[in-house]
PDB file of C-alpha atoms in Angstrom:
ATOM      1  CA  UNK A   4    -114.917  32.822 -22.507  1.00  0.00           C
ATOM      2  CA  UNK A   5    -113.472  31.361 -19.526  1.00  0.00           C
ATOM      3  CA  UNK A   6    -112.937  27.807 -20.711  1.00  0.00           C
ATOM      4  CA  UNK A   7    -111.438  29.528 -24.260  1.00  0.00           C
ATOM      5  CA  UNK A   8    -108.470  30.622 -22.427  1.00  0.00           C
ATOM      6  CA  UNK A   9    -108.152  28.241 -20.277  1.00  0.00           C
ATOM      7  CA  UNK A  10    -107.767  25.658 -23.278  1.00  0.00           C
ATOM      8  CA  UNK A  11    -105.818  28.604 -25.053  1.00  0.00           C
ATOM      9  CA  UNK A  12    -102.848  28.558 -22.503  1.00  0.00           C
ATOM     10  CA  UNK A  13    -103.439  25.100 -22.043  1.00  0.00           C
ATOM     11  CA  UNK A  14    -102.183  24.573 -25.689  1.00  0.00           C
ATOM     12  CA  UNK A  15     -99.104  26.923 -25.451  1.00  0.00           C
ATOM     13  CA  UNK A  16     -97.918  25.182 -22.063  1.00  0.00           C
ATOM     14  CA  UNK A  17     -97.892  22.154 -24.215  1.00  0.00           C
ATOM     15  CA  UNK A  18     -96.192  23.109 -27.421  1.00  0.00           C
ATOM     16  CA  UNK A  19     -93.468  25.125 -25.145  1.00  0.00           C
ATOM     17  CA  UNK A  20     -92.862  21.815 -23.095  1.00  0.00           C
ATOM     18  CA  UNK A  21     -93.196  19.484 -26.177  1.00  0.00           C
ATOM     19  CA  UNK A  22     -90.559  22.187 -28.297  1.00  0.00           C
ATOM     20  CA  UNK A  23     -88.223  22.366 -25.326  1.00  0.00           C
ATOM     21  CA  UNK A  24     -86.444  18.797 -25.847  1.00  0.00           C
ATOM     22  CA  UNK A  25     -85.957  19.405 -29.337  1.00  0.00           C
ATOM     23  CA  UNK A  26     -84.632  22.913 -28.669  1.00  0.00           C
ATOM     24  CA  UNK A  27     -82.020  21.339 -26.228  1.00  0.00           C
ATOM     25  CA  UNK A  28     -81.057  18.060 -28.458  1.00  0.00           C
ATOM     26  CA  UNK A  29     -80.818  21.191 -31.328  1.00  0.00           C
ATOM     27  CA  UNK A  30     -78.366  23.201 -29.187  1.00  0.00           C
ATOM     28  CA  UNK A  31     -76.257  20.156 -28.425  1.00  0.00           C
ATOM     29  CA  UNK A  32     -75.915  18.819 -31.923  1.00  0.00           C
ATOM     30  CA  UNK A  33     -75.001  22.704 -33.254  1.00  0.00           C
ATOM     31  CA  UNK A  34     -72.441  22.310 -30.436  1.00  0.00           C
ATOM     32  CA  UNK A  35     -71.062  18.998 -31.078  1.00  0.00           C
ATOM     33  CA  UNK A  36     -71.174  20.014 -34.975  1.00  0.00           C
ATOM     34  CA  UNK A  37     -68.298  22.805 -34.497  1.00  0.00           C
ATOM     35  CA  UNK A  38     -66.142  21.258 -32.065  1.00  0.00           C
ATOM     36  CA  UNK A  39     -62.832  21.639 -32.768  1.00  0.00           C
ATOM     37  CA  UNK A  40     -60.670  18.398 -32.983  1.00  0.00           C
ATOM     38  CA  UNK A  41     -57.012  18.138 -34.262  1.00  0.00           C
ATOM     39  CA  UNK A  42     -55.863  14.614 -35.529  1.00  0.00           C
ATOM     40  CA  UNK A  43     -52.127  13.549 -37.004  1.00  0.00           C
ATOM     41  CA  UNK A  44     -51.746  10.670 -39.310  1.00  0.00           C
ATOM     42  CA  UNK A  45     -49.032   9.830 -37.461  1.00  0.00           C
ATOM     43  CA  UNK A  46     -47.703  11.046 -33.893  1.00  0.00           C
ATOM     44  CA  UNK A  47     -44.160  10.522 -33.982  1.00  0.00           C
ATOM     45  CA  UNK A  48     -41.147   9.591 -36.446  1.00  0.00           C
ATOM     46  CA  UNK A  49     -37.714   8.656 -35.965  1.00  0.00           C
ATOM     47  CA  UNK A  50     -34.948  10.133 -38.174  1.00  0.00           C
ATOM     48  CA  UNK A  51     -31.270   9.219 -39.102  1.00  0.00           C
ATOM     49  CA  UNK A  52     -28.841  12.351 -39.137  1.00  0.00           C
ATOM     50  CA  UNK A  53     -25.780  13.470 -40.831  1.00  0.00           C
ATOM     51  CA  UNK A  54     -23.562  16.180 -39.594  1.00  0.00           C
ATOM     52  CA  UNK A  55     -24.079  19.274 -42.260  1.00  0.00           C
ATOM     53  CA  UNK A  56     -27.062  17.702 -44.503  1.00  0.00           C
ATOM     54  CA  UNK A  57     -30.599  18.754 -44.626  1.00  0.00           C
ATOM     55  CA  UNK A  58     -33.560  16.497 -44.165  1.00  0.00           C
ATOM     56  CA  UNK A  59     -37.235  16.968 -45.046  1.00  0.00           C
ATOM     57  CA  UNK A  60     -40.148  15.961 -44.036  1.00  0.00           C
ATOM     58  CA  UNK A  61     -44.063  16.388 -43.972  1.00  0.00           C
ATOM     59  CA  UNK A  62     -46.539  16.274 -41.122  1.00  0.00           C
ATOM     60  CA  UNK A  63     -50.179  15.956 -41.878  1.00  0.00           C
ATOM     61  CA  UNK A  64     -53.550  17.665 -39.770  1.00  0.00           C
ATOM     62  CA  UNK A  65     -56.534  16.311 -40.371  1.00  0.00           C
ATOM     63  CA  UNK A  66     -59.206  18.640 -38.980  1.00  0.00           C
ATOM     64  CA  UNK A  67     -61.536  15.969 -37.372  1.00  0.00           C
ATOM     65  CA  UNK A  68     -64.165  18.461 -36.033  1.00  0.00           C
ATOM     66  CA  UNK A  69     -66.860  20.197 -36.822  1.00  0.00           C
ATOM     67  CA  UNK A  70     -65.578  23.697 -38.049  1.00  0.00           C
ATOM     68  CA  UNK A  71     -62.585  24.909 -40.041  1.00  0.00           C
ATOM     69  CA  UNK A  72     -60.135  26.481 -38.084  1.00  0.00           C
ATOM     70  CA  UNK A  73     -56.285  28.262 -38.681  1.00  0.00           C
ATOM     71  CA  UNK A  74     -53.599  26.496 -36.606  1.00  0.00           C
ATOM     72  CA  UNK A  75     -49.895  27.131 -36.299  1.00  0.00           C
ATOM     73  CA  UNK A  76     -46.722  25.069 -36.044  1.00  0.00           C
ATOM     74  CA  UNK A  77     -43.754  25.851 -34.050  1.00  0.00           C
ATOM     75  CA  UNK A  78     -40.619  23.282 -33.097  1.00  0.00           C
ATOM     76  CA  UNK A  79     -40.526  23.259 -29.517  1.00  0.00           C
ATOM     77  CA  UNK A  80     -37.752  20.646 -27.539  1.00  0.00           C
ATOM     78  CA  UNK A  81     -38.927  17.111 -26.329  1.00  0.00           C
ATOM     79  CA  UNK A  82     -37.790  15.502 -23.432  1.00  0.00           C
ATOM     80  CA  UNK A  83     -39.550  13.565 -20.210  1.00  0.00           C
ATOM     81  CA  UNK A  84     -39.051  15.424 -16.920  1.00  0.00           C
ATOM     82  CA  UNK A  85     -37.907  14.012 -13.534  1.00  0.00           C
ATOM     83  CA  UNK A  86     -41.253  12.164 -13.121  1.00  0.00           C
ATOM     84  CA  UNK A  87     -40.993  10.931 -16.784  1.00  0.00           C
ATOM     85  CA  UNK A  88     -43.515  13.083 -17.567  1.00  0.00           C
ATOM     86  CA  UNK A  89     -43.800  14.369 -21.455  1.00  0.00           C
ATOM     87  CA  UNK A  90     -41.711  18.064 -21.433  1.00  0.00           C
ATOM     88  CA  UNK A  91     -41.718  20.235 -24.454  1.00  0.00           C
ATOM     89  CA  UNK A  92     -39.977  23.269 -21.971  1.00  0.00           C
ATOM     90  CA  UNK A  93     -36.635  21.882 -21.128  1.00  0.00           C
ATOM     91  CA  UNK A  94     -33.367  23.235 -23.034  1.00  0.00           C
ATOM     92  CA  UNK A  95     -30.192  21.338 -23.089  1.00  0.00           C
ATOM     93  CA  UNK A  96     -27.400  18.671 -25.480  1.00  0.00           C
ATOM     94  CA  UNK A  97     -30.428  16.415 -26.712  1.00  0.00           C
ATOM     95  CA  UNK A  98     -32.880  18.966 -27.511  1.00  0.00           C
ATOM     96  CA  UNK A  99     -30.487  20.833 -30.022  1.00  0.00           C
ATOM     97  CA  UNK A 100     -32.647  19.651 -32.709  1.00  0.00           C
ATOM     98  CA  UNK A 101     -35.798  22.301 -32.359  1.00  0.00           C
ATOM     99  CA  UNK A 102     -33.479  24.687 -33.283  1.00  0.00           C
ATOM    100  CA  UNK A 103     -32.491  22.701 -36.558  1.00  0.00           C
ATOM    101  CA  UNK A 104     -36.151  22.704 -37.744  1.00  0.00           C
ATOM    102  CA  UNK A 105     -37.283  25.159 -40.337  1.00  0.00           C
ATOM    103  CA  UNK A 106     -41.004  25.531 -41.727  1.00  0.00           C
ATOM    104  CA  UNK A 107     -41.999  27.424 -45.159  1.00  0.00           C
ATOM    105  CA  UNK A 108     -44.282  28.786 -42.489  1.00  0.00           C
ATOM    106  CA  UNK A 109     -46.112  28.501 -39.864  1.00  0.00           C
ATOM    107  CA  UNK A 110     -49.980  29.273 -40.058  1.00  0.00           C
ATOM    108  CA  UNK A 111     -52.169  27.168 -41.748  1.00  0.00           C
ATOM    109  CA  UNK A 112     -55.542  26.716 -42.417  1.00  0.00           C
ATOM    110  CA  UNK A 113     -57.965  23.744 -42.328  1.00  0.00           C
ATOM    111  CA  UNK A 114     -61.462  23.065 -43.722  1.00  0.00           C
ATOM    112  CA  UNK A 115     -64.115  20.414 -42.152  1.00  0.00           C
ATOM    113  CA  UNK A 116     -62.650  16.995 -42.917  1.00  0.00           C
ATOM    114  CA  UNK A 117     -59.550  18.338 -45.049  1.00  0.00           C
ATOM    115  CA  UNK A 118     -55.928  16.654 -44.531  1.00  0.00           C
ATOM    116  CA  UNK A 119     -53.143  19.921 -44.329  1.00  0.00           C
ATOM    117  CA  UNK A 120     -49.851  19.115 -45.453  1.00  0.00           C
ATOM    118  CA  UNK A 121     -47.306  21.373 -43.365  1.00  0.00           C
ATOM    119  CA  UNK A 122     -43.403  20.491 -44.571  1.00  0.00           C
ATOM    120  CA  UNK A 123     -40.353  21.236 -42.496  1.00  0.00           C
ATOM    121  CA  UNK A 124     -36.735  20.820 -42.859  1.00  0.00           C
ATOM    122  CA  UNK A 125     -34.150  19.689 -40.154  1.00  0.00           C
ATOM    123  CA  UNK A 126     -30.899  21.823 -41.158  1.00  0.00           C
ATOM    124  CA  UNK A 127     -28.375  19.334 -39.372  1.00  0.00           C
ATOM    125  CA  UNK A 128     -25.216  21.764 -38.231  1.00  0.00           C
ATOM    126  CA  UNK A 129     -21.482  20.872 -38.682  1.00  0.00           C
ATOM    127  CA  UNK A 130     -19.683  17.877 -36.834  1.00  0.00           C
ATOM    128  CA  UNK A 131     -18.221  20.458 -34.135  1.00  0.00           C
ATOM    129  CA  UNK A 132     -21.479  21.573 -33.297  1.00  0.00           C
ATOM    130  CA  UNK A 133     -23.733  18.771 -33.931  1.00  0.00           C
ATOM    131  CA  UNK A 134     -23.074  15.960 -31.556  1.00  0.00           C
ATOM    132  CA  UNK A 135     -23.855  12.508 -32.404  1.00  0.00           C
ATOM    133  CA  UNK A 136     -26.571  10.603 -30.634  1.00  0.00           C
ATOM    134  CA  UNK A 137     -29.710  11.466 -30.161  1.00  0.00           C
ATOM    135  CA  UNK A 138     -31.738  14.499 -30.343  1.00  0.00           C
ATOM    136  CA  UNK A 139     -35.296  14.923 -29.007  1.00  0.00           C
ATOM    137  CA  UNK A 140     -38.203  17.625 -30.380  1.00  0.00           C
ATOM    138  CA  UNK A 141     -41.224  18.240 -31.036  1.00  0.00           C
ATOM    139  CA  UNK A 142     -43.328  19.863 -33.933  1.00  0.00           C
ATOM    140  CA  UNK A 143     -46.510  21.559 -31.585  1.00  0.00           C
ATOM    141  CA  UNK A 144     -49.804  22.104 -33.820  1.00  0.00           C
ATOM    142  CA  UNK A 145     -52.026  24.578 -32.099  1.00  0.00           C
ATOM    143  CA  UNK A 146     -55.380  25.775 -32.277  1.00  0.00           C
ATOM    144  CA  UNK A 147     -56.581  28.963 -30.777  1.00  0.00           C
ATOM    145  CA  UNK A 148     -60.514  28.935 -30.296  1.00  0.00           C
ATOM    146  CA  UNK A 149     -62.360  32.213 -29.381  1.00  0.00           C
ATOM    147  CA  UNK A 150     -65.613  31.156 -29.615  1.00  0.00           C
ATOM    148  CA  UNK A 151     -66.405  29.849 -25.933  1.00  0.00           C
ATOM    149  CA  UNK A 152     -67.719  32.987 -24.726  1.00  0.00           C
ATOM    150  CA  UNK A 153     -64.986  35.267 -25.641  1.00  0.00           C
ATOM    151  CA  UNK A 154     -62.550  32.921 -23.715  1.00  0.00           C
ATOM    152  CA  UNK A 155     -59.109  31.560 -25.952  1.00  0.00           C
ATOM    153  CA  UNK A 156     -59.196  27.977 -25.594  1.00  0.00           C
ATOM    154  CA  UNK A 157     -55.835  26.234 -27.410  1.00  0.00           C
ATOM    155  CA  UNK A 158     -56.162  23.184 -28.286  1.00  0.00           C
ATOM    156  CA  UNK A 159     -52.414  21.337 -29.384  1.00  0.00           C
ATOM    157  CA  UNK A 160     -50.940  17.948 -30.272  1.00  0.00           C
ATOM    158  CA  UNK A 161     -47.103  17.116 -31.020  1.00  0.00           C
ATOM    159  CA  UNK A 162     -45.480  15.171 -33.357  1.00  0.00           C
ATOM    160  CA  UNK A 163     -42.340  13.558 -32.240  1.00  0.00           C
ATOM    161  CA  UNK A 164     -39.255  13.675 -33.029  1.00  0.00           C
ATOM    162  CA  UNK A 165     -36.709  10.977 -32.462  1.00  0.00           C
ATOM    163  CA  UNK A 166     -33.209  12.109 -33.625  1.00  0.00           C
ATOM    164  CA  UNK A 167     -29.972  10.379 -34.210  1.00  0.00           C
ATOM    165  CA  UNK A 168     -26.805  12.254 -35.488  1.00  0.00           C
ATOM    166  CA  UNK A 169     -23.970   9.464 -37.303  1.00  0.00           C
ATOM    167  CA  UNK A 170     -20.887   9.332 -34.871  1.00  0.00           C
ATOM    168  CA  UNK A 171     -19.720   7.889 -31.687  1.00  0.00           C
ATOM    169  CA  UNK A 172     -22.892   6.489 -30.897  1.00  0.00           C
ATOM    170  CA  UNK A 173     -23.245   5.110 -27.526  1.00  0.00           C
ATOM    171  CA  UNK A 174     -26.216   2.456 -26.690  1.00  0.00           C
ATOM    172  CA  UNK A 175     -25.782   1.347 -23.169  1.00  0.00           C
ATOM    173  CA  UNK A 176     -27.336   0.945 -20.466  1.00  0.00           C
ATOM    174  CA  UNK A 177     -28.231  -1.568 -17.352  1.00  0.00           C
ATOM    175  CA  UNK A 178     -30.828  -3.411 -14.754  1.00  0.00           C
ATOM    176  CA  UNK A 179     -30.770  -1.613 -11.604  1.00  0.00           C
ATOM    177  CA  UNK A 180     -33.265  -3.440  -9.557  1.00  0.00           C
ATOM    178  CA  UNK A 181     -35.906  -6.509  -9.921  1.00  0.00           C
ATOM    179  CA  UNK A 182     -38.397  -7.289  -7.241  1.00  0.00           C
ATOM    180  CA  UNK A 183     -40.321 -10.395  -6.660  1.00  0.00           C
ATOM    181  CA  UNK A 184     -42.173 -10.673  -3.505  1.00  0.00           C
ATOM    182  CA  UNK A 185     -42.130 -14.255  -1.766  1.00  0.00           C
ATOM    183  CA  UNK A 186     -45.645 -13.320  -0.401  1.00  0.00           C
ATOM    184  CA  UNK A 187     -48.918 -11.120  -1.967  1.00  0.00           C
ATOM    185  CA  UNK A 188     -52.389 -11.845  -0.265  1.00  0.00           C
ATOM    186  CA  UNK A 189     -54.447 -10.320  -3.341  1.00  0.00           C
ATOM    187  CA  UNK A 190     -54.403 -10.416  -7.429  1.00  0.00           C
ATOM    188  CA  UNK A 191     -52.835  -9.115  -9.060  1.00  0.00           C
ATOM    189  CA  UNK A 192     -49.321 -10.931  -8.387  1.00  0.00           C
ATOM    190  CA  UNK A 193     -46.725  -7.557  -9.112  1.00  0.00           C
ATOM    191  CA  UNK A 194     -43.139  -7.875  -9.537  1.00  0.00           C
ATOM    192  CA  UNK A 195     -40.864  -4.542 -10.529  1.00  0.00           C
ATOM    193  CA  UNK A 196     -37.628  -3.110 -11.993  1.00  0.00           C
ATOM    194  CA  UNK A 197     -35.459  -0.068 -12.716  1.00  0.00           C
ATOM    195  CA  UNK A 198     -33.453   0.031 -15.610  1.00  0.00           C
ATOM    196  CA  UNK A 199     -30.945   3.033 -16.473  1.00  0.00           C
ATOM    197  CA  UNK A 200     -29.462   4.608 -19.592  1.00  0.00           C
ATOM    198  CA  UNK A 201     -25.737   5.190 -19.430  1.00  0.00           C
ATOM    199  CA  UNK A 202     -25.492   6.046 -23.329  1.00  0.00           C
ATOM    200  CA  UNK A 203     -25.830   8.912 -25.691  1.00  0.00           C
ATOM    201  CA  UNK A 204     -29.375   7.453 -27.174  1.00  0.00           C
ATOM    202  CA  UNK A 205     -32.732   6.009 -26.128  1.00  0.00           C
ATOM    203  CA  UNK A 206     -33.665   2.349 -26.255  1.00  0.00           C
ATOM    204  CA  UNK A 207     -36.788   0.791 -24.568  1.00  0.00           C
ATOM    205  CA  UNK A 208     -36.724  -1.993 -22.016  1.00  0.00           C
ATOM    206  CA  UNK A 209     -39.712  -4.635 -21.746  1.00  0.00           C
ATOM    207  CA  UNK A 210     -40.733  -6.842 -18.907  1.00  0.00           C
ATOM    208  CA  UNK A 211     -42.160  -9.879 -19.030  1.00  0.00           C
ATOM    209  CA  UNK A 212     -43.019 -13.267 -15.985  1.00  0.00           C
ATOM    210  CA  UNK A 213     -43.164 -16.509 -16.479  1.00  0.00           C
ATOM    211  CA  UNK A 214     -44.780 -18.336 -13.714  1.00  0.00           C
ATOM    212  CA  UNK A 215     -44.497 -22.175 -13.017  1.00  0.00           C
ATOM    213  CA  UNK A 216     -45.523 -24.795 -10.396  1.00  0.00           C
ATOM    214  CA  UNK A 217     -43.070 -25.874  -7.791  1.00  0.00           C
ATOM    215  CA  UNK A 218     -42.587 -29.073  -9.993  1.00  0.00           C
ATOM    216  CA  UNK A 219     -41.984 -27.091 -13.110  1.00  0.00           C
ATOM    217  CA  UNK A 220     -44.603 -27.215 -14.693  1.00  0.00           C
ATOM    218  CA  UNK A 221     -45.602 -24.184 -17.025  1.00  0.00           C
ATOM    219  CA  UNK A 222     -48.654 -21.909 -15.675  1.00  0.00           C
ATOM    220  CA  UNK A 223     -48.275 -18.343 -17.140  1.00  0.00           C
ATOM    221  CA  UNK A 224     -45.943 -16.229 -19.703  1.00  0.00           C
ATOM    222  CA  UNK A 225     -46.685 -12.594 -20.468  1.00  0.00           C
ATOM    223  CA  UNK A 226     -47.816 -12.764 -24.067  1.00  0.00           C
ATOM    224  CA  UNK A 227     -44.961 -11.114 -26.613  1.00  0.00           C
ATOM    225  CA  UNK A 228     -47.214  -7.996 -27.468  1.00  0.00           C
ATOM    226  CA  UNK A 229     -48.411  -7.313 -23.542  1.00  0.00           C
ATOM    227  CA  UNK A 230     -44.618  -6.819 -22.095  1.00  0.00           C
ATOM    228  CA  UNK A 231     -43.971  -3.937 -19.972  1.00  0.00           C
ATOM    229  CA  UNK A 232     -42.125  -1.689 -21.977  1.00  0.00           C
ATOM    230  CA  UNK A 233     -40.123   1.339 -20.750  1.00  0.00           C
ATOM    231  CA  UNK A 234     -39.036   4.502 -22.475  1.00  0.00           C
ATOM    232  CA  UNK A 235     -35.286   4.995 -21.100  1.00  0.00           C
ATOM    233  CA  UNK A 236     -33.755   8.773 -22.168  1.00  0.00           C
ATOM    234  CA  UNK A 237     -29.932   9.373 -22.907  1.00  0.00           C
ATOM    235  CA  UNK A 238     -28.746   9.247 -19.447  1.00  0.00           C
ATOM    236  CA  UNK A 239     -31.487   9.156 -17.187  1.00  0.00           C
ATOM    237  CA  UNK A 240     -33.026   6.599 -14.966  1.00  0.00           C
ATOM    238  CA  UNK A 241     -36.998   5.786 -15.679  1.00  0.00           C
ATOM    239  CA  UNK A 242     -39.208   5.401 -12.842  1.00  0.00           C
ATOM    240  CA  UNK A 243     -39.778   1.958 -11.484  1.00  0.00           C
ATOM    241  CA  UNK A 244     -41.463  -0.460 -13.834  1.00  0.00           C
ATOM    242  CA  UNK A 245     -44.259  -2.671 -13.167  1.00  0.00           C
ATOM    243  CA  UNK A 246     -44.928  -6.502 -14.577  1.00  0.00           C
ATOM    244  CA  UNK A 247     -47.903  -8.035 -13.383  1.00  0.00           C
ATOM    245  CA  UNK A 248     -49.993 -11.375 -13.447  1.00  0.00           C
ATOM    246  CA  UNK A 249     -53.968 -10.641 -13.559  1.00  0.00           C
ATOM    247  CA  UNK A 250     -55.158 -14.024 -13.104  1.00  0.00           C
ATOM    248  CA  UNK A 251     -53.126 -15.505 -10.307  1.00  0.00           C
ATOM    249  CA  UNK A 252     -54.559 -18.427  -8.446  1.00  0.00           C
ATOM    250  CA  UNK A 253     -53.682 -19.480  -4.924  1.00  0.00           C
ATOM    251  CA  UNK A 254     -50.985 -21.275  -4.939  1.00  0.00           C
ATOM    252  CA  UNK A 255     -46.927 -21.704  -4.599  1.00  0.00           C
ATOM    253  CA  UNK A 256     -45.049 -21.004  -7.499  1.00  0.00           C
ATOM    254  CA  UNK A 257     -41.552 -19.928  -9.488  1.00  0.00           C
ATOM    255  CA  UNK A 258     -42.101 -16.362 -10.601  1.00  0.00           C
ATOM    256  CA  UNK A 259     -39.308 -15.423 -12.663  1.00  0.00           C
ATOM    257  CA  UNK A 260     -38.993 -12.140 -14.167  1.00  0.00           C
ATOM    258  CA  UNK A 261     -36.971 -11.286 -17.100  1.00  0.00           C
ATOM    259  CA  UNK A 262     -36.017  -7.449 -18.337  1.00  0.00           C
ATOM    260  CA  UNK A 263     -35.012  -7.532 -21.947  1.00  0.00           C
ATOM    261  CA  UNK A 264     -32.359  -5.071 -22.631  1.00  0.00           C
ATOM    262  CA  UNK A 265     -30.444  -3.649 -25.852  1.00  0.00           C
ATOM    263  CA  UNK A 266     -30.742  -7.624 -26.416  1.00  0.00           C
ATOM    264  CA  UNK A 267     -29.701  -8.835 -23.316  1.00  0.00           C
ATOM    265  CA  UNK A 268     -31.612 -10.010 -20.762  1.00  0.00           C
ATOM    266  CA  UNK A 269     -31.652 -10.276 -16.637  1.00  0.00           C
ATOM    267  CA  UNK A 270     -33.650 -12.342 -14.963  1.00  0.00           C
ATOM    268  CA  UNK A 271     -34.121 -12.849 -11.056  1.00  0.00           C
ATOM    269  CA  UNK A 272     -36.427 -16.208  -9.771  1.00  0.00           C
ATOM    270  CA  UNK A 273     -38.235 -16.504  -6.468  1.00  0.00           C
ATOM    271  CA  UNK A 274     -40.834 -18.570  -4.698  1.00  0.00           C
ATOM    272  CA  UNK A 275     -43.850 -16.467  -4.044  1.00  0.00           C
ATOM    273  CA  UNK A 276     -47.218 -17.256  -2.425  1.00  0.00           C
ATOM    274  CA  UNK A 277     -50.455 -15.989  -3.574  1.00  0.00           C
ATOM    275  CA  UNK A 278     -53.101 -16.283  -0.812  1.00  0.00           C
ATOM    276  CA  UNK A 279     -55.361 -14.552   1.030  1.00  0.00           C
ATOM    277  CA  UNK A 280     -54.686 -13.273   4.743  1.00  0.00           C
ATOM    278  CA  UNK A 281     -57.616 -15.042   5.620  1.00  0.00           C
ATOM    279  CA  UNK A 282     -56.112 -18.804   4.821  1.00  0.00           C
ATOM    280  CA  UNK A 283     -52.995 -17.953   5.861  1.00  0.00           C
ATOM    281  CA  UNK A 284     -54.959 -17.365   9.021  1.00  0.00           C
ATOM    282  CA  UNK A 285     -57.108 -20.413   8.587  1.00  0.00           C
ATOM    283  CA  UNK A 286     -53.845 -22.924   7.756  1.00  0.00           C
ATOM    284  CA  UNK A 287     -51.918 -21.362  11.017  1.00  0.00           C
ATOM    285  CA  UNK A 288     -54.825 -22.280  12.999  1.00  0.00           C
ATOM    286  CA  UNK A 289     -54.941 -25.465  11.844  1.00  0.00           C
ATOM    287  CA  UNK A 290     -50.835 -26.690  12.019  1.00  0.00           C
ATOM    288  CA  UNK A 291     -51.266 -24.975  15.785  1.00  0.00           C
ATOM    289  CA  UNK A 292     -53.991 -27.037  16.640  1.00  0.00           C
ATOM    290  CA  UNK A 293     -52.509 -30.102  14.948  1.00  0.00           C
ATOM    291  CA  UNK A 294     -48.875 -29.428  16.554  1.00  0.00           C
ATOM    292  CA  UNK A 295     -51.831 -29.422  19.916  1.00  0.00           C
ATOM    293  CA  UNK A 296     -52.785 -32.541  19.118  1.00  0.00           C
ATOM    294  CA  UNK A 297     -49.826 -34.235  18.367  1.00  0.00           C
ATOM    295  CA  UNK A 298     -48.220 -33.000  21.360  1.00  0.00           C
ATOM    296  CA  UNK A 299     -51.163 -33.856  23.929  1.00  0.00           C
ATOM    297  CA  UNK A 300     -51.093 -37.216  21.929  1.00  0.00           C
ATOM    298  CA  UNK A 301     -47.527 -37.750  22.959  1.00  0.00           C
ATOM    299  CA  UNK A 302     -47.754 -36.711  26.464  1.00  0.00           C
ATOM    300  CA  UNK A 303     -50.657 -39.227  27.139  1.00  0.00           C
ATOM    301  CA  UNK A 304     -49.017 -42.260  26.120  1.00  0.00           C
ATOM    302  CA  UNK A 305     -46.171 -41.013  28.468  1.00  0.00           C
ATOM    303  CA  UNK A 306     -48.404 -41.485  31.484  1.00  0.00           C
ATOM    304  CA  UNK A 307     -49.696 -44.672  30.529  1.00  0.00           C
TER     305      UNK A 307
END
């Protein structure tokens, strides 16, 4: 009797342990299967404006997860904060435009795997009161989820705006600073810039190096499509800006560095070094003990 329980619970220990992996794999795949996940064909658009005319547009969801869901849409302003940081909070001249957007309306819902077509109109004011230049805003797509143990979870992602009202549009702007350092002991080899935007409308600024040997001869150019680029605002400054060159060997060389701006371009050259404290270390040692040398050399055929 003894040995028929003892194979008895035997036999449950091992279907509970054998059942238990599945059980857990089971509860992760009916998790993963109703995430929610929010996607937009495309994340941002820019948009030509007339004083007293009214554009529209459409925005599409996808819903990319794994259970339907009811989102809404609001217009909410778009502008970078004093760390250049996205904002969708801040009020003021350029963000006029979230007030210009109009929706049909603003809850929607989306099946597994179904693309939601929301349409909006930008009702563009008079001349007096709209401004010419640019105008910044965002259309916010939110998703409330209660599911997580009674706890709202919102899940959003914005579609940009880039506005520009016809008139007196202003596109300037200039190089602050450029930095090249004559000396860096490790890779890679950094140089940086400021640019600032002195005009009514954005524009973006790229960086790019090209390095060559003290004779001239070619050894690096940033590649077309891996410039720095920067996002400048209607009069703002961007933080600094950083071009760098992965790969550097040791050696002497021409760094120059060249900001492209609303088609012009400033460029500042330098000789830098790129070696390691320890040769620097190494080669000072040596000229010391040559100069040594040269010196004890000197003083030796004096006395003869």
């Amino acid at each position: 009797m003894k040995k028929v329980y003892f194979y008895f619970i035997f036999s449950l220990l091992f279907i509970v342990l054998t059942c238990l992996p599945c059980s857990s794999s089971f509860a992760q795949e009916s998790a993963s299967k109703e995430t929610i996940a929010i996607t937009l064909q495309t994340s941002s658009e820019r948009i030509q404006l007339k004083p007293g005319e009214e554009v529209s547009r459409t925005i599409r969801v996808r819903n990319t997860g794994g259970k339907a869901y009811d989102f809404t849409v609001e217009a909410v302003p778009y502008q970078p904060d004093a760390q250049y940081r996205n904002n969708f909070e801040i009020e003021n001249k350029w963000t006029q435009i979230s007030r210009w957007i109009k929706f049909d309306r603003t809850q929607y819902h989306a099946e597994v795997g179904e693309v939601v077509e929301v349409p909006f109109s930008i009702e563009v004011p008079s001349k007096e009161q709209a401004a010419a230049g640019g105008q910044y805003a965002a259309i916010a797509v939110t998703v409330r989820d209660d599911a997580v143990e009674g706890v709202s979870i919102a899940k959003r992602v914005a579609y940009q705006i880039f506005g520009l009202v016809d008139g007196a549009v202003v596109s300037t702007g200039s190089v602050t600073s450029q930095s090249v350092p004559r000396y860096t002991s490790k890779v890679p080899l950094k140089t940086h810039f400021v640019v600032k935007n002195t005009g009514n409308t954005d524009f973006y600024a790229y960086g790019k190096l090209k390095v060559s040997s003290i004779f001239g001869r070619s050894v690096f150019e940033t590649e077309e499509g891996k410039r720095t680029r920067v996002f400048a605002f209607p009069e703002s400054s961007p933080p600094e800006a950083e071009v760098s060159w992965q790969d550097a060997p040791i050696g002497l060389y021409w760094v120059t560095q060249e900001v492209e701006l609303l088609g012009n371009v400033t460029a500042t050259k330098r000789l830098a070094l790129v070696a390691p404290v320890w040769l620097i270390i190494v080669v000072a040692c040596g000229l010391i003990a040559l100069i040594y040398l040269i010196v004890n050399s000197i003083q030796q055929k004096k006395r003869i």
